Short mmCIF file of C-alpha atoms in Angstrom, two decimals:
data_model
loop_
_atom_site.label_atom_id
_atom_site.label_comp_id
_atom_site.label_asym_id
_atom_site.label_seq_id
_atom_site.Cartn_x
_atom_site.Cartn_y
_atom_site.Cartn_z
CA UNK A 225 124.68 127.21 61.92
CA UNK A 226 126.39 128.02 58.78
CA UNK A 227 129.53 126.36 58.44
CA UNK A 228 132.13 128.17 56.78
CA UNK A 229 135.47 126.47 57.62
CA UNK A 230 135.76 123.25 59.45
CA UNK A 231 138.93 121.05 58.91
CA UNK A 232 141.47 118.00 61.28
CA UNK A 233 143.58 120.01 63.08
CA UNK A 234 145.01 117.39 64.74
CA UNK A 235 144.82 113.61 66.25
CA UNK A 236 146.28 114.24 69.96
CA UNK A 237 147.64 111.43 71.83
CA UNK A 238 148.17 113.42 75.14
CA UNK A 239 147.77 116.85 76.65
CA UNK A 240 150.74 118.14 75.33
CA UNK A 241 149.19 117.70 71.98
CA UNK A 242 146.19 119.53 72.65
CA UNK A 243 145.61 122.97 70.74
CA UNK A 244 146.10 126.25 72.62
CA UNK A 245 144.08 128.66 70.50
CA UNK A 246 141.75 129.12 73.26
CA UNK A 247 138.31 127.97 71.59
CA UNK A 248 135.97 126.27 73.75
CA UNK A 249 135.68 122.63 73.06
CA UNK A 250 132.51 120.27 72.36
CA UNK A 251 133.24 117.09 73.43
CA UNK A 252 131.47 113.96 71.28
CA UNK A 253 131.48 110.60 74.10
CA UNK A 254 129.57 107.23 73.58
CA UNK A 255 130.19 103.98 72.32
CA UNK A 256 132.93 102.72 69.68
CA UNK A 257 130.07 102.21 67.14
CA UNK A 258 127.46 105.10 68.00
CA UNK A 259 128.17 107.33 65.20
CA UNK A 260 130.34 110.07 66.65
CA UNK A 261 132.00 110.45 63.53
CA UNK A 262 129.00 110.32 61.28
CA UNK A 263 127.32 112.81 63.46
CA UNK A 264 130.09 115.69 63.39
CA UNK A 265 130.15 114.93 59.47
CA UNK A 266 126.72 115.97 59.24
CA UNK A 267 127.04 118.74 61.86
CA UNK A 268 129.47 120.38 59.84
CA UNK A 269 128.32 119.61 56.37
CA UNK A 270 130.41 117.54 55.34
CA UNK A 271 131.30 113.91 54.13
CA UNK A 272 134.14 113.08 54.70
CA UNK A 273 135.85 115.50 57.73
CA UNK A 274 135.48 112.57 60.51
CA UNK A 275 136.75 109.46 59.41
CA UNK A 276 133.81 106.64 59.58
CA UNK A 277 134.84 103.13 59.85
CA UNK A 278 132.74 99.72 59.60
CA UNK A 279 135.20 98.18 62.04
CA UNK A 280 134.26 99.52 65.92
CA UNK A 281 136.83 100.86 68.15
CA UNK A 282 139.24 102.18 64.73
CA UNK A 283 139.19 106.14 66.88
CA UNK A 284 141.78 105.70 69.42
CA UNK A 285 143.34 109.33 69.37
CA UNK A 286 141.48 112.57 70.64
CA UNK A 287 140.39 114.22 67.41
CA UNK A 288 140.14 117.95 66.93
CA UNK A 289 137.90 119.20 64.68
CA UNK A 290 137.74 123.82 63.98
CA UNK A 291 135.13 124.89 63.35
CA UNK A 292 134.45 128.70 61.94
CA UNK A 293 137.97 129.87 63.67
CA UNK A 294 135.38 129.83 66.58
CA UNK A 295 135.39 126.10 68.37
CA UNK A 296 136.60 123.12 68.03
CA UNK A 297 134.12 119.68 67.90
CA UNK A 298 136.22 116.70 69.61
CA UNK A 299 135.96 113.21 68.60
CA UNK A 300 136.74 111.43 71.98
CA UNK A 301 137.58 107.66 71.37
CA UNK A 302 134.93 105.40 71.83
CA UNK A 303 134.26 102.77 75.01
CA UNK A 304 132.75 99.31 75.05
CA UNK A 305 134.33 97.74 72.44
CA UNK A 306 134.65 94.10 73.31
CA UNK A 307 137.41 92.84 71.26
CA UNK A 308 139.65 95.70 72.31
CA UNK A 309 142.68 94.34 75.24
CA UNK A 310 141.84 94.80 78.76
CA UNK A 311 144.86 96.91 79.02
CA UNK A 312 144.48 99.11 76.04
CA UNK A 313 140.33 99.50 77.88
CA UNK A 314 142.07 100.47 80.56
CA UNK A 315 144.87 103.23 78.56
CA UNK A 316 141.83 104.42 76.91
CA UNK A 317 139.26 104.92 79.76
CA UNK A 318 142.66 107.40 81.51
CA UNK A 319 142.73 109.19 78.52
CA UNK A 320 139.08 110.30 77.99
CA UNK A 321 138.77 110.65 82.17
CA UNK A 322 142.15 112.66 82.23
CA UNK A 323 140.63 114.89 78.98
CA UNK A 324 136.93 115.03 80.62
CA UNK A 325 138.17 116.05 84.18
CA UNK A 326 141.14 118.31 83.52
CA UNK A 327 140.51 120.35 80.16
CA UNK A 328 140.30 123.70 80.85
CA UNK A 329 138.62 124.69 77.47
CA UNK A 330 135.74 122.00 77.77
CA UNK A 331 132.68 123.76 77.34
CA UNK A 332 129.88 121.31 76.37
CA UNK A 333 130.09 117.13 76.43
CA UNK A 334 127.68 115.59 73.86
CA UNK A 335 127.12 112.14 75.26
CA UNK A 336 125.68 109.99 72.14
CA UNK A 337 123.68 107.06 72.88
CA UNK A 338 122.15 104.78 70.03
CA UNK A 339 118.51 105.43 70.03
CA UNK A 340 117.29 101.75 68.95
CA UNK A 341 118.56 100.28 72.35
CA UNK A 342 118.03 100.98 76.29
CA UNK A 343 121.77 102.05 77.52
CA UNK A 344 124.01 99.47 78.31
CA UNK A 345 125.83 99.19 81.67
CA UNK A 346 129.32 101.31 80.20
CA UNK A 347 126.62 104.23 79.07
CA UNK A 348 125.39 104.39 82.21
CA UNK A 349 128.88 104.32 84.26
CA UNK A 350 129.79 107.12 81.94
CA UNK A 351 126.50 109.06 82.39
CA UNK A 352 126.83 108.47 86.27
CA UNK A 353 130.47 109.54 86.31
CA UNK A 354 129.53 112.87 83.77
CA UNK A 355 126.49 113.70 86.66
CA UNK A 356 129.41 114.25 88.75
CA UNK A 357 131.79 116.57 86.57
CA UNK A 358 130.67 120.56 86.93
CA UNK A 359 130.50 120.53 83.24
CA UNK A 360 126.86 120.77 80.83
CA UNK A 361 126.29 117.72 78.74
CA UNK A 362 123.09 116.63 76.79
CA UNK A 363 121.99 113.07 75.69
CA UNK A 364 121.46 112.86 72.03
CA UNK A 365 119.75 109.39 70.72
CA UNK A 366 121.35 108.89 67.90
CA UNK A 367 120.86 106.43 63.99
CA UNK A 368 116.90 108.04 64.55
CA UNK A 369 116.11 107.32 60.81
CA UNK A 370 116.19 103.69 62.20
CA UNK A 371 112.88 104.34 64.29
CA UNK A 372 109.46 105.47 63.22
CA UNK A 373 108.83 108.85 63.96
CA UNK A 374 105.63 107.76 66.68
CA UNK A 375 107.91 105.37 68.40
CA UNK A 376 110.96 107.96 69.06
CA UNK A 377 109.54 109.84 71.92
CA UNK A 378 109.28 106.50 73.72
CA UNK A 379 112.84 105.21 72.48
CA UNK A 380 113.89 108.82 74.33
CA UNK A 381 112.16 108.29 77.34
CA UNK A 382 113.58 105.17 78.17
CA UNK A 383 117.42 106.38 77.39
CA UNK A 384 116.34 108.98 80.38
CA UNK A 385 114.84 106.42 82.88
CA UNK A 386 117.50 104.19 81.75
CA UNK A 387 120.58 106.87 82.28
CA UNK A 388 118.64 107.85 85.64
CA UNK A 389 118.62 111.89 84.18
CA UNK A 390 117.90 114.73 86.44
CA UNK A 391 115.23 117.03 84.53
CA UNK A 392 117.67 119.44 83.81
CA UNK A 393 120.24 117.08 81.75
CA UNK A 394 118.60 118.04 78.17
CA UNK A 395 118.19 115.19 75.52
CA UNK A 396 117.53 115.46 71.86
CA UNK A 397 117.00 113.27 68.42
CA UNK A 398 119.72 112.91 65.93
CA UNK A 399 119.76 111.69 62.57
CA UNK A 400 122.98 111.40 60.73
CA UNK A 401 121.84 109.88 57.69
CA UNK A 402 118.56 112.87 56.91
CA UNK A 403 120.06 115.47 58.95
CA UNK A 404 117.04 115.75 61.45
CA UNK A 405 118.08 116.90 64.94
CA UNK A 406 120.82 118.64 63.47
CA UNK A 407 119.59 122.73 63.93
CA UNK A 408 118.88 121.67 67.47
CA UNK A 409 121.91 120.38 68.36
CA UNK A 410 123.81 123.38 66.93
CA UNK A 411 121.21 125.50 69.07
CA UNK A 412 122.06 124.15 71.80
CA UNK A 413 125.49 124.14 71.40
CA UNK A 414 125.37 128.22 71.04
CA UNK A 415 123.03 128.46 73.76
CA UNK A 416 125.94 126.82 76.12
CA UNK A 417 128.17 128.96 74.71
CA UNK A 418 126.87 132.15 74.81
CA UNK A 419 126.19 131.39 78.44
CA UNK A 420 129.80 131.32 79.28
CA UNK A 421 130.92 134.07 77.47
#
């Protein structure tokens, strides 16, 4: 996809916050330090559009991302994050629920799970609770540069058994750092919407 505009619009703290343009939304969900940030930088080109941070759990505000005039890419804060007060877990885990559940403009949820490592109990709660929600998602495996490219189909596999997928939950590779996995994603991603138009 060629990306001809793509810029903050804004950090949301609540609903009433939430743009009203009428794009469909692509939801990014996984784990404080999975690369949700990196990977919507390289999605859209671009270095420095999601802020990236060395220290997990730093996203704690809904981030909307345009794209084209056409859609917006959300940056949903990230779960798991040890350090992070039971009752700021707790604030957190309403917010993305209350977003995931009740956003009318939700089109597509991009769950990202780190591709070096079988899902941990929080991925699959949050795989198990999207399974429920009428809404598409995929599984992308991301940091894939960090595998050899013989061993990644394996890495995949066992995100799926792992997650407990249904055959028709599509997964796919994603490299932030070379860009691989990129065209698909964005495939996909007009392939859901186009399918809802």
């Amino acid at each position: 996809m060629k990306i001809i505009s793509a810029k903050c619009i804004i950090s949301a703290v609540g609903p009433d916050q939430y743009p009203d343009t009428g794009y469909p939304e692509i939801a990014m969900l996984g784990r404080s330090n999975v690369g949700k940030s990196s990977l919507i930088n390289s999605l859209c080109a671009r270095r420095a559009l999601a802020r990236t941070s060395g220290r997990p759990g730093k996203t704690q505000t809904i981030n909307y991302f345009a794209i084209n005039e056409q859609l917006y890419l959300v940056d949903l804060p990230g779960y798991g994050y040890a350090a992070t007060s039971k009752g700021k877990h707790r604030e957190w885990g309403e917010f993305i629920t209350n977003y995931l559940r009740d956003r009318d403009m939700l089109a597509l949820i991009v769950h990202l799970i780190d591709l070096r490592h079988e899902p941990m109990k929080n991925d699959k709660n949050a795989s198990a609770w999207l399974m429920r929600l009428n809404i598409p998602y995929v599984i992308v495996g991301t940091k894939a540069d960090k595998i050899s490219r013989g061993k990644r189909p394996a890495h995949i596999a066992a995100i799926r058994k792992g997650l407990m997928l249904p055959a028709h939950v599509p997964s796919l590779i994603y490299s932030s750092e070379t860009g691989e996995g990129r065209n698909e994603l964005w495939q996909h991603i007009r392939s859901v919407l186009s399918k809802q138009e």
